[in-house]
mmCIF file of C-alpha atoms and ligand atoms in Angstrom:
data_model
loop_
_atom_site.group_PDB
_atom_site.id
_atom_site.type_symbol
_atom_site.label_atom_id
_atom_site.label_comp_id
_atom_site.label_asym_id
_atom_site.label_seq_id
_atom_site.Cartn_x
_atom_site.Cartn_y
_atom_site.Cartn_z
ATOM 1 C CA LYS A 1 72.299 193.427 147.728
ATOM 2 C CA ALA A 2 73.124 192.131 151.187
ATOM 3 C CA LYS A 3 72.667 188.578 149.976
ATOM 4 C CA GLN A 4 74.986 189.170 147.056
ATOM 5 C CA ALA A 5 77.650 190.539 149.373
ATOM 6 C CA GLY A 6 77.153 187.592 151.722
ATOM 7 C CA ARG A 7 77.659 185.124 148.933
ATOM 8 C CA ASN A 8 80.798 186.857 147.690
ATOM 9 C CA THR A 9 82.247 186.919 151.148
ATOM 10 C CA TYR A 10 81.546 183.244 151.462
ATOM 11 C CA ARG A 11 83.229 182.525 148.089
ATOM 12 C CA VAL A 12 86.286 184.506 149.100
ATOM 13 C CA PHE A 13 86.392 182.496 152.304
ATOM 14 C CA LEU A 14 86.161 179.212 150.402
ATOM 15 C CA GLU A 15 88.924 180.298 148.026
ATOM 16 C CA GLU A 16 91.130 181.119 150.978
ATOM 17 C CA MET A 17 90.339 177.739 152.450
ATOM 18 C CA SER A 18 91.263 175.812 149.304
ATOM 19 C CA GLU A 19 94.457 177.841 148.849
ATOM 20 C CA LYS A 20 95.392 176.723 152.295
ATOM 21 C CA SER A 21 94.190 173.173 151.905
ATOM 22 C CA LEU A 22 96.773 172.505 154.573
ATOM 23 C CA GLN A 23 94.288 174.177 156.858
ATOM 24 C CA HIS A 24 91.650 171.589 155.978
ATOM 25 C CA PHE A 25 94.193 168.924 156.716
ATOM 26 C CA GLN A 26 94.871 170.429 160.118
ATOM 27 C CA LEU A 27 91.209 170.864 160.929
ATOM 28 C CA GLU A 28 90.619 167.239 160.161
ATOM 29 C CA HIS A 29 93.391 166.337 162.581
ATOM 30 C CA ALA A 30 92.209 168.796 165.188
ATOM 31 C CA LEU A 31 88.730 167.243 165.240
ATOM 32 C CA PRO A 32 89.382 164.287 167.566
ATOM 33 C CA ASP A 33 90.523 166.806 170.245
ATOM 34 C CA ALA A 34 87.495 168.966 169.533
ATOM 35 C CA ILE A 35 85.196 165.960 170.104
ATOM 36 C CA LYS A 36 86.948 164.943 173.298
ATOM 37 C CA GLY A 37 87.261 168.479 174.605
ATOM 38 C CA ASP A 38 84.574 171.111 174.752
ATOM 39 C CA GLN A 39 85.019 172.775 171.348
ATOM 40 C CA LEU A 40 81.868 171.414 169.699
ATOM 41 C CA PHE A 41 78.467 172.758 170.573
ATOM 42 C CA LEU A 42 74.937 172.738 169.167
ATOM 43 C CA GLU A 43 72.562 175.466 168.227
ATOM 44 C CA TYR A 44 68.856 174.828 167.851
ATOM 45 C CA GLN A 45 66.707 176.329 165.125
ATOM 46 C CA PRO A 46 62.972 176.383 165.860
ATOM 47 C CA LYS A 47 60.513 174.737 163.486
ATOM 48 C CA VAL A 48 57.208 176.538 163.425
ATOM 49 C CA SER A 49 53.655 175.586 162.430
ATOM 50 C CA CYS A 50 52.544 177.639 159.392
ATOM 51 C CA GLU A 51 48.992 177.534 160.645
ATOM 52 C CA THR A 52 49.316 178.358 164.333
ATOM 53 C CA SER A 53 52.828 179.941 164.504
ATOM 54 C CA GLU A 54 53.606 177.658 167.428
ATOM 55 C CA VAL A 55 57.074 176.158 167.748
ATOM 56 C CA VAL A 56 56.692 172.445 166.982
ATOM 57 C CA GLY A 57 60.308 171.291 167.142
ATOM 58 C CA PHE A 58 63.955 172.132 166.596
ATOM 59 C CA GLU A 59 66.828 171.243 164.277
ATOM 60 C CA ALA A 60 70.176 170.720 165.989
ATOM 61 C CA LEU A 61 73.035 172.394 164.076
ATOM 62 C CA LEU A 62 76.665 171.752 164.857
ATOM 63 C CA ARG A 63 79.271 174.442 165.533
ATOM 64 C CA TRP A 64 82.980 174.171 166.276
ATOM 65 C CA GLN A 65 84.629 176.815 168.395
ATOM 66 C CA HIS A 66 88.270 176.321 167.548
ATOM 67 C CA PRO A 67 90.883 177.877 169.908
ATOM 68 C CA GLU A 68 92.826 179.427 166.988
ATOM 69 C CA HIS A 69 90.539 179.403 163.970
ATOM 70 C CA GLY A 70 87.511 180.744 165.835
ATOM 71 C CA LEU A 71 83.979 179.674 165.030
ATOM 72 C CA ILE A 72 83.861 177.087 162.236
ATOM 73 C CA MET A 73 80.529 176.339 160.565
ATOM 74 C CA PRO A 74 79.514 172.811 159.555
ATOM 75 C CA ASP A 75 79.747 173.433 155.798
ATOM 76 C CA ASP A 76 83.468 174.082 156.343
ATOM 77 C CA PHE A 77 84.293 170.803 158.125
ATOM 78 C CA ILE A 78 81.500 168.247 157.633
ATOM 79 C CA PRO A 79 82.266 167.794 153.885
ATOM 80 C CA VAL A 80 85.945 167.296 154.712
ATOM 81 C CA ILE A 81 85.222 164.317 156.986
ATOM 82 C CA ASP A 82 81.984 163.082 155.398
ATOM 83 C CA GLU A 83 83.466 159.992 153.798
ATOM 84 C CA SER A 84 85.700 159.052 156.744
ATOM 85 C CA ASN A 85 84.878 157.273 159.987
ATOM 86 C CA MET A 86 85.364 160.565 161.768
ATOM 87 C CA ILE A 87 81.868 161.521 160.664
ATOM 88 C CA ILE A 88 80.589 158.665 162.828
ATOM 89 C CA ASP A 89 82.394 160.031 165.897
ATOM 90 C CA VAL A 90 80.949 163.465 165.175
ATOM 91 C CA GLY A 91 77.481 162.014 164.520
ATOM 92 C CA GLU A 92 77.583 160.094 167.795
ATOM 93 C CA TRP A 93 78.674 163.229 169.638
ATOM 94 C CA VAL A 94 75.667 165.072 168.209
ATOM 95 C CA ILE A 95 73.229 162.253 169.026
ATOM 96 C CA GLU A 96 74.495 161.961 172.591
ATOM 97 C CA ASN A 97 74.334 165.684 173.168
ATOM 98 C CA VAL A 98 70.852 166.088 171.716
ATOM 99 C CA ILE A 99 69.541 163.266 173.894
ATOM 100 C CA LYS A 100 71.279 164.713 176.968
ATOM 101 C CA GLN A 101 69.727 168.095 176.142
ATOM 102 C CA LEU A 102 66.250 166.607 175.911
ATOM 103 C CA SER A 103 66.683 164.874 179.250
ATOM 104 C CA ALA A 104 68.013 168.073 180.851
ATOM 105 C CA TRP A 105 65.025 170.041 179.581
ATOM 106 C CA ARG A 106 62.697 167.328 180.829
ATOM 107 C CA ASP A 107 64.357 167.390 184.261
ATOM 108 C CA ALA A 108 63.890 171.162 184.297
ATOM 109 C CA GLY A 109 60.164 170.633 183.836
ATOM 110 C CA ALA A 110 59.790 171.638 180.192
ATOM 111 C CA THR A 111 57.330 170.044 177.825
ATOM 112 C CA LEU A 112 59.586 168.516 175.211
ATOM 113 C CA LEU A 113 59.411 168.972 171.455
ATOM 114 C CA PRO A 114 61.172 166.781 168.885
ATOM 115 C CA ILE A 115 64.725 167.613 167.828
ATOM 116 C CA ALA A 116 65.967 166.831 164.325
ATOM 117 C CA ILE A 117 69.543 165.670 163.797
ATOM 118 C CA ASN A 118 71.432 165.744 160.458
ATOM 119 C CA ILE A 119 72.814 162.284 159.710
ATOM 120 C CA SER A 120 75.416 161.681 157.023
ATOM 121 C CA GLY A 121 75.106 158.795 154.551
ATOM 122 C CA HIS A 122 78.241 157.105 155.787
ATOM 123 C CA HIS A 123 76.870 157.052 159.310
ATOM 124 C CA LEU A 124 73.437 155.812 158.198
ATOM 125 C CA HIS A 125 75.063 152.896 156.374
ATOM 126 C CA SER A 126 77.551 152.089 159.131
ATOM 127 C CA ASN A 127 75.332 149.470 160.887
ATOM 128 C CA THR A 128 76.141 151.052 164.255
ATOM 129 C CA LEU A 129 73.712 153.992 164.112
ATOM 130 C CA THR A 130 70.543 152.266 165.373
ATOM 131 C CA ALA A 131 72.196 150.384 168.233
ATOM 132 C CA TYR A 132 73.985 153.565 169.321
ATOM 133 C CA VAL A 133 70.897 155.769 169.391
ATOM 134 C CA GLU A 134 68.819 153.059 171.093
ATOM 135 C CA LYS A 135 71.425 152.685 173.840
ATOM 136 C CA LEU A 136 71.316 156.413 174.593
ATOM 137 C CA MET A 137 67.537 156.633 174.388
ATOM 138 C CA THR A 138 67.312 153.893 176.998
ATOM 139 C CA GLN A 139 70.040 155.419 179.161
ATOM 140 C CA TYR A 140 68.336 158.826 179.270
ATOM 141 C CA GLY A 141 64.711 157.685 179.002
ATOM 142 C CA ILE A 142 64.019 159.528 175.775
ATOM 143 C CA SER A 143 61.550 158.020 173.291
ATOM 144 C CA GLY A 144 61.936 157.881 169.510
ATOM 145 C CA GLU A 145 59.072 160.321 168.936
ATOM 146 C CA LEU A 146 61.310 163.071 170.333
ATOM 147 C CA LEU A 147 63.941 162.556 167.624
ATOM 148 C CA GLU A 148 64.007 163.010 163.887
ATOM 149 C CA PHE A 149 66.844 162.118 161.505
ATOM 150 C CA GLU A 150 67.402 164.347 158.477
ATOM 151 C CA ILE A 151 69.173 162.780 155.540
ATOM 152 C CA THR A 152 69.631 164.124 152.035
ATOM 153 C CA GLU A 153 68.013 162.244 149.187
ATOM 154 C CA GLY A 154 71.339 161.488 147.505
ATOM 155 C CA VAL A 155 72.118 159.209 150.422
ATOM 156 C CA LEU A 156 69.220 156.934 149.535
ATOM 157 C CA THR A 157 69.835 156.600 145.817
ATOM 158 C CA GLY A 158 73.193 154.853 145.525
ATOM 159 C CA ASN A 159 72.779 152.162 148.148
ATOM 160 C CA THR A 160 69.250 150.819 147.927
ATOM 161 C CA GLU A 161 69.660 147.474 149.707
ATOM 162 C CA GLU A 162 71.901 148.927 152.378
ATOM 163 C CA SER A 163 69.554 151.859 152.899
ATOM 164 C CA ILE A 164 66.480 149.677 153.238
ATOM 165 C CA ALA A 165 68.244 147.580 155.896
ATOM 166 C CA ALA A 166 69.439 150.663 157.789
ATOM 167 C CA LEU A 167 66.087 152.429 157.666
ATOM 168 C CA THR A 168 64.055 149.365 158.578
ATOM 169 C CA ALA A 169 66.160 148.922 161.715
ATOM 170 C CA LEU A 170 65.877 152.619 162.499
ATOM 171 C CA LYS A 171 62.086 152.598 162.040
ATOM 172 C CA LYS A 172 61.670 150.271 165.009
ATOM 173 C CA THR A 173 62.994 153.036 167.253
ATOM 174 C CA ARG A 174 60.083 155.314 166.155
ATOM 175 C CA ILE A 175 62.509 158.045 165.184
ATOM 176 C CA ARG A 176 61.040 160.052 162.317
ATOM 177 C CA LEU A 177 62.880 160.275 159.051
ATOM 178 C CA SER A 178 62.977 163.409 156.927
ATOM 179 C CA ILE A 179 64.462 164.105 153.508
ATOM 180 C CA ASP A 180 66.613 167.234 153.733
ATOM 181 C CA ASP A 181 67.170 169.625 150.826
ATOM 182 C CA PHE A 182 64.345 167.853 148.973
ATOM 183 C CA GLY A 183 64.313 168.415 145.219
ATOM 184 C CA THR A 184 68.018 169.008 144.744
ATOM 185 C CA GLY A 185 69.316 165.458 145.051
ATOM 186 C CA TYR A 186 69.009 164.616 141.381
ATOM 187 C CA SER A 187 67.286 161.349 142.108
ATOM 188 C CA SER A 188 64.299 159.259 141.099
ATOM 189 C CA LEU A 189 61.199 159.855 143.211
ATOM 190 C CA SER A 190 60.623 156.112 143.466
ATOM 191 C CA TYR A 191 62.673 156.045 146.673
ATOM 192 C CA LEU A 192 59.724 157.669 148.402
ATOM 193 C CA LYS A 193 57.832 154.438 147.828
ATOM 194 C CA LYS A 194 60.635 152.182 148.994
ATOM 195 C CA PHE A 195 61.718 153.967 152.158
ATOM 196 C CA PRO A 196 59.792 154.745 155.342
ATOM 197 C CA VAL A 197 59.994 158.526 154.962
ATOM 198 C CA ASP A 198 57.891 160.815 157.213
ATOM 199 C CA VAL A 199 58.832 164.381 156.211
ATOM 200 C CA LEU A 200 59.984 166.304 153.124
ATOM 201 C CA LYS A 201 62.018 169.473 153.624
ATOM 202 C CA ILE A 202 61.755 171.780 150.617
ATOM 203 C CA ASP A 203 65.203 173.081 149.765
ATOM 204 C CA GLN A 204 66.166 176.713 150.029
ATOM 205 C CA ALA A 205 66.771 176.763 146.243
ATOM 206 C CA PHE A 206 62.963 176.730 145.696
ATOM 207 C CA ILE A 207 61.983 178.766 148.762
ATOM 208 C CA ARG A 208 64.247 181.728 148.075
ATOM 209 C CA GLU A 209 62.072 183.181 145.299
ATOM 210 C CA CYS A 210 58.828 181.228 145.768
ATOM 211 C CA SER A 211 56.784 184.390 146.184
ATOM 212 C CA VAL A 212 58.169 186.106 143.064
ATOM 213 C CA ASN A 213 59.243 183.396 140.605
ATOM 214 C CA ILE A 214 56.582 181.395 138.782
ATOM 215 C CA GLU A 215 58.743 178.296 138.343
ATOM 216 C CA ASP A 216 59.816 178.194 141.981
ATOM 217 C CA ALA A 217 56.223 178.715 143.075
ATOM 218 C CA ALA A 218 55.141 175.823 140.852
ATOM 219 C CA ILE A 219 57.841 173.539 142.248
ATOM 220 C CA CYS A 220 56.958 174.428 145.873
ATOM 221 C CA LYS A 221 53.261 173.812 145.232
ATOM 222 C CA ALA A 222 54.057 170.474 143.542
ATOM 223 C CA ILE A 223 56.232 169.334 146.467
ATOM 224 C CA ILE A 224 53.544 170.313 148.996
ATOM 225 C CA THR A 225 50.914 168.413 146.954
ATOM 226 C CA LEU A 226 53.220 165.408 146.589
ATOM 227 C CA ALA A 227 53.891 165.324 150.341
ATOM 228 C CA LYS A 228 50.212 165.609 151.223
ATOM 229 C CA SER A 229 49.107 162.895 148.825
ATOM 230 C CA LEU A 230 51.751 160.552 150.214
ATOM 231 C CA GLY A 231 50.671 161.383 153.771
ATOM 232 C CA LEU A 232 53.966 163.081 154.603
ATOM 233 C CA GLU A 233 54.658 166.257 156.532
ATOM 234 C CA VAL A 234 56.180 169.075 154.495
ATOM 235 C CA ILE A 235 58.615 171.678 155.846
ATOM 236 C CA ALA A 236 60.006 174.760 154.132
ATOM 237 C CA GLU A 237 63.577 175.627 155.103
ATOM 238 C CA ASP A 238 65.367 178.955 155.058
ATOM 239 C CA VAL A 239 62.231 181.136 155.134
ATOM 240 C CA GLU A 240 63.537 184.712 155.373
ATOM 241 C CA ASN A 241 60.570 187.004 154.811
ATOM 242 C CA GLN A 242 56.857 187.602 155.220
ATOM 243 C CA GLU A 243 56.142 187.118 151.464
ATOM 244 C CA GLN A 244 57.574 183.622 151.481
ATOM 245 C CA LEU A 245 55.646 182.710 154.607
ATOM 246 C CA GLN A 246 52.425 184.133 153.126
ATOM 247 C CA PHE A 247 52.925 181.971 150.049
ATOM 248 C CA LEU A 248 53.564 178.884 152.161
ATOM 249 C CA LYS A 249 50.503 179.486 154.330
ATOM 250 C CA GLN A 250 48.356 180.034 151.257
ATOM 251 C CA HIS A 251 49.477 176.686 149.837
ATOM 252 C CA HIS A 252 49.092 174.827 153.135
ATOM 253 C CA CYS A 253 52.692 173.971 153.868
ATOM 254 C CA ASP A 254 52.761 172.392 157.366
ATOM 255 C CA VAL A 255 55.891 173.779 158.993
ATOM 256 C CA TYR A 256 58.647 176.272 158.276
ATOM 257 C CA GLN A 257 62.005 177.261 159.679
ATOM 258 C CA GLY A 258 64.315 180.111 158.808
ATOM 259 C CA TYR A 259 65.718 183.463 159.877
ATOM 260 C CA TYR A 260 62.276 185.066 159.497
ATOM 261 C CA PHE A 261 61.148 183.344 162.671
ATOM 262 C CA SER A 262 64.545 182.695 164.285
ATOM 263 C CA ARG A 263 68.168 181.999 163.578
ATOM 264 C CA PRO A 264 69.660 178.904 165.188
ATOM 265 C CA ILE A 265 69.909 179.752 168.907
ATOM 266 C CA ALA A 266 71.744 178.580 172.015
ATOM 267 C CA ALA A 267 70.183 175.810 174.067
ATOM 268 C CA LYS A 268 69.205 178.134 176.920
ATOM 269 C CA HIS A 269 67.221 180.322 174.524
ATOM 270 C CA ALA A 270 65.529 177.288 173.034
ATOM 271 C CA MET A 271 64.493 176.354 176.574
ATOM 272 C CA THR A 272 62.829 179.771 176.895
ATOM 273 C CA LEU A 273 60.793 178.998 173.778
ATOM 274 C CA LEU A 274 59.724 175.695 175.277
ATOM 275 C CA GLU A 275 58.541 177.480 178.399
ATOM 276 C CA GLN A 276 56.624 180.057 176.361
ATOM 277 C CA ASN A 277 54.971 177.301 174.358
ATOM 278 C CA LEU A 278 53.832 175.761 177.635
ATOM 279 C CA SER A 279 52.295 179.013 178.845
ATOM 280 C CA VAL A 280 50.185 179.532 175.669
ATOM 281 C CA SER A 281 48.814 175.978 175.623
HETATM 282 P P1 LIG B 1 70.836 171.916 156.529
HETATM 283 O O1 LIG B 1 70.561 170.668 157.284
HETATM 284 O O2 LIG B 1 70.058 172.143 155.275
HETATM 285 O O3 LIG B 1 70.640 173.064 157.597
HETATM 286 C C1 LIG B 1 70.078 174.324 157.312
HETATM 287 C C2 LIG B 1 71.140 175.393 157.217
HETATM 288 O O4 LIG B 1 70.487 176.612 156.793
HETATM 289 C C3 LIG B 1 71.811 175.752 158.529
HETATM 290 O O5 LIG B 1 73.122 176.157 158.242
HETATM 291 C C4 LIG B 1 71.017 176.953 159.019
HETATM 292 O O6 LIG B 1 71.691 177.782 159.893
HETATM 293 C C5 LIG B 1 70.743 177.657 157.706
HETATM 294 N N1 LIG B 1 69.576 178.529 157.758
HETATM 295 C C6 LIG B 1 68.532 178.447 158.562
HETATM 296 N N2 LIG B 1 67.636 179.406 158.297
HETATM 297 C C7 LIG B 1 68.134 180.101 157.261
HETATM 298 C C8 LIG B 1 67.644 181.252 156.515
HETATM 299 O O7 LIG B 1 66.537 181.779 156.730
HETATM 300 N N3 LIG B 1 68.471 181.679 155.516
HETATM 301 C C9 LIG B 1 69.648 181.124 155.219
HETATM 302 N N4 LIG B 1 70.369 181.634 154.226
HETATM 303 N N5 LIG B 1 70.142 180.041 155.897
HETATM 304 C C10 LIG B 1 69.372 179.555 156.903
HETATM 305 P P2 LIG B 1 74.354 175.538 159.028
HETATM 306 O O8 LIG B 1 74.043 175.459 160.483
HETATM 307 O O9 LIG B 1 75.567 176.293 158.606
HETATM 308 O O10 LIG B 1 74.428 174.056 158.491
HETATM 309 C C11 LIG B 1 74.770 173.819 157.157
HETATM 310 C C12 LIG B 1 74.671 172.327 156.821
HETATM 311 O O11 LIG B 1 75.635 171.599 157.561
HETATM 312 C C13 LIG B 1 73.318 171.719 157.187
HETATM 313 O O12 LIG B 1 72.401 171.988 156.159
HETATM 314 C C14 LIG B 1 73.689 170.284 157.298
HETATM 315 O O13 LIG B 1 73.736 169.664 156.011
HETATM 316 C C15 LIG B 1 75.108 170.329 157.838
HETATM 317 N N6 LIG B 1 75.112 170.054 159.292
HETATM 318 C C16 LIG B 1 74.817 170.894 160.312
HETATM 319 N N7 LIG B 1 74.889 170.280 161.497
HETATM 320 C C17 LIG B 1 75.230 168.978 161.228
HETATM 321 C C18 LIG B 1 75.425 167.821 162.054
HETATM 322 O O14 LIG B 1 75.315 167.815 163.276
HETATM 323 N N8 LIG B 1 75.787 166.662 161.412
HETATM 324 C C19 LIG B 1 75.891 166.599 160.028
HETATM 325 N N9 LIG B 1 76.221 165.418 159.470
HETATM 326 N N10 LIG B 1 75.682 167.668 159.226
HETATM 327 C C20 LIG B 1 75.358 168.838 159.836
HETATM 328 MG MG1 LIG B 2 69.010 169.700 158.012
HETATM 329 MG MG1 LIG B 3 68.305 171.521 154.652
HETATM 330 MG MG1 LIG B 4 69.756 173.771 153.182
#
């Protein structure tokens, strides 16, 4: 029931947005100021080991606190700028702020865990991504093992040659690569052979009913098996209840994230989790 209402609310919101497509236009033009000013910020969603329930990392998720429009979520502005060079400015802002955050946590004495960053296809293929992230890693003394790039599989299908070049360069930095929303990209699986992928993230579409729907259960099991036989890590996203987690544990999924463990949280709360992790180990 609640979910249904949530979805309807969202649809109404989207309809309002497209009616006022002028608003999109203005948001797009307001973004450079947002980047330069202090309107963008990141939340961090914990990634948790299915086996030990320990936090093993975070995903950085972008938010935009607009002075007039209020809090704007990424699905409402990333798609608008995804094909333009503005996505590179946004992507660089995110990379810089994640690396700064890691170095701040390190300076505060925390034991660091990897942070995953969502990277758009346009940015991946821009030829500036690797040099940019390397420069910041050097500047702040953060190694590649502490970062992970999440890209959706659709990004890898259209531009094979370009993607191989981009990912080969990226691989040298030791940043891990994960396929976000895995299973929904409508693509051939052969890219898993061609590209240096480290992690598969099972999309919410299959997780939502994995504990009650036979087909979804079969797809989740198949993805977990596929990941394991290729030597990849497998993560379930958007885990919302105990039944889903039970299913994932039973089928030896490695890691999960979702509201069941925690919503995306402010950096200072993520720091608290890092400190707790330290005290149990
Ligand atoms: P995504 O990478 O698949 O991120 C997961 C989304 O699922 C996040 O929404 C997160 O808040 C939400 N989520 C987490 N747990 C649950 C759950 O248990 N239930 C449900 N229903 N949702 C859950 P968010 O933060 O609104 O981000 C949406 C999308 O926007 C992301 O999907 C990603 O594609 C994009 N995005 C977010 N941050 C960035 C960024 O810095 N750069 C780029 N290029 N894209 C971003
Ligand atoms: Mg993601
Ligand atoms: Mg995802
Ligand atoms: Mg998703």
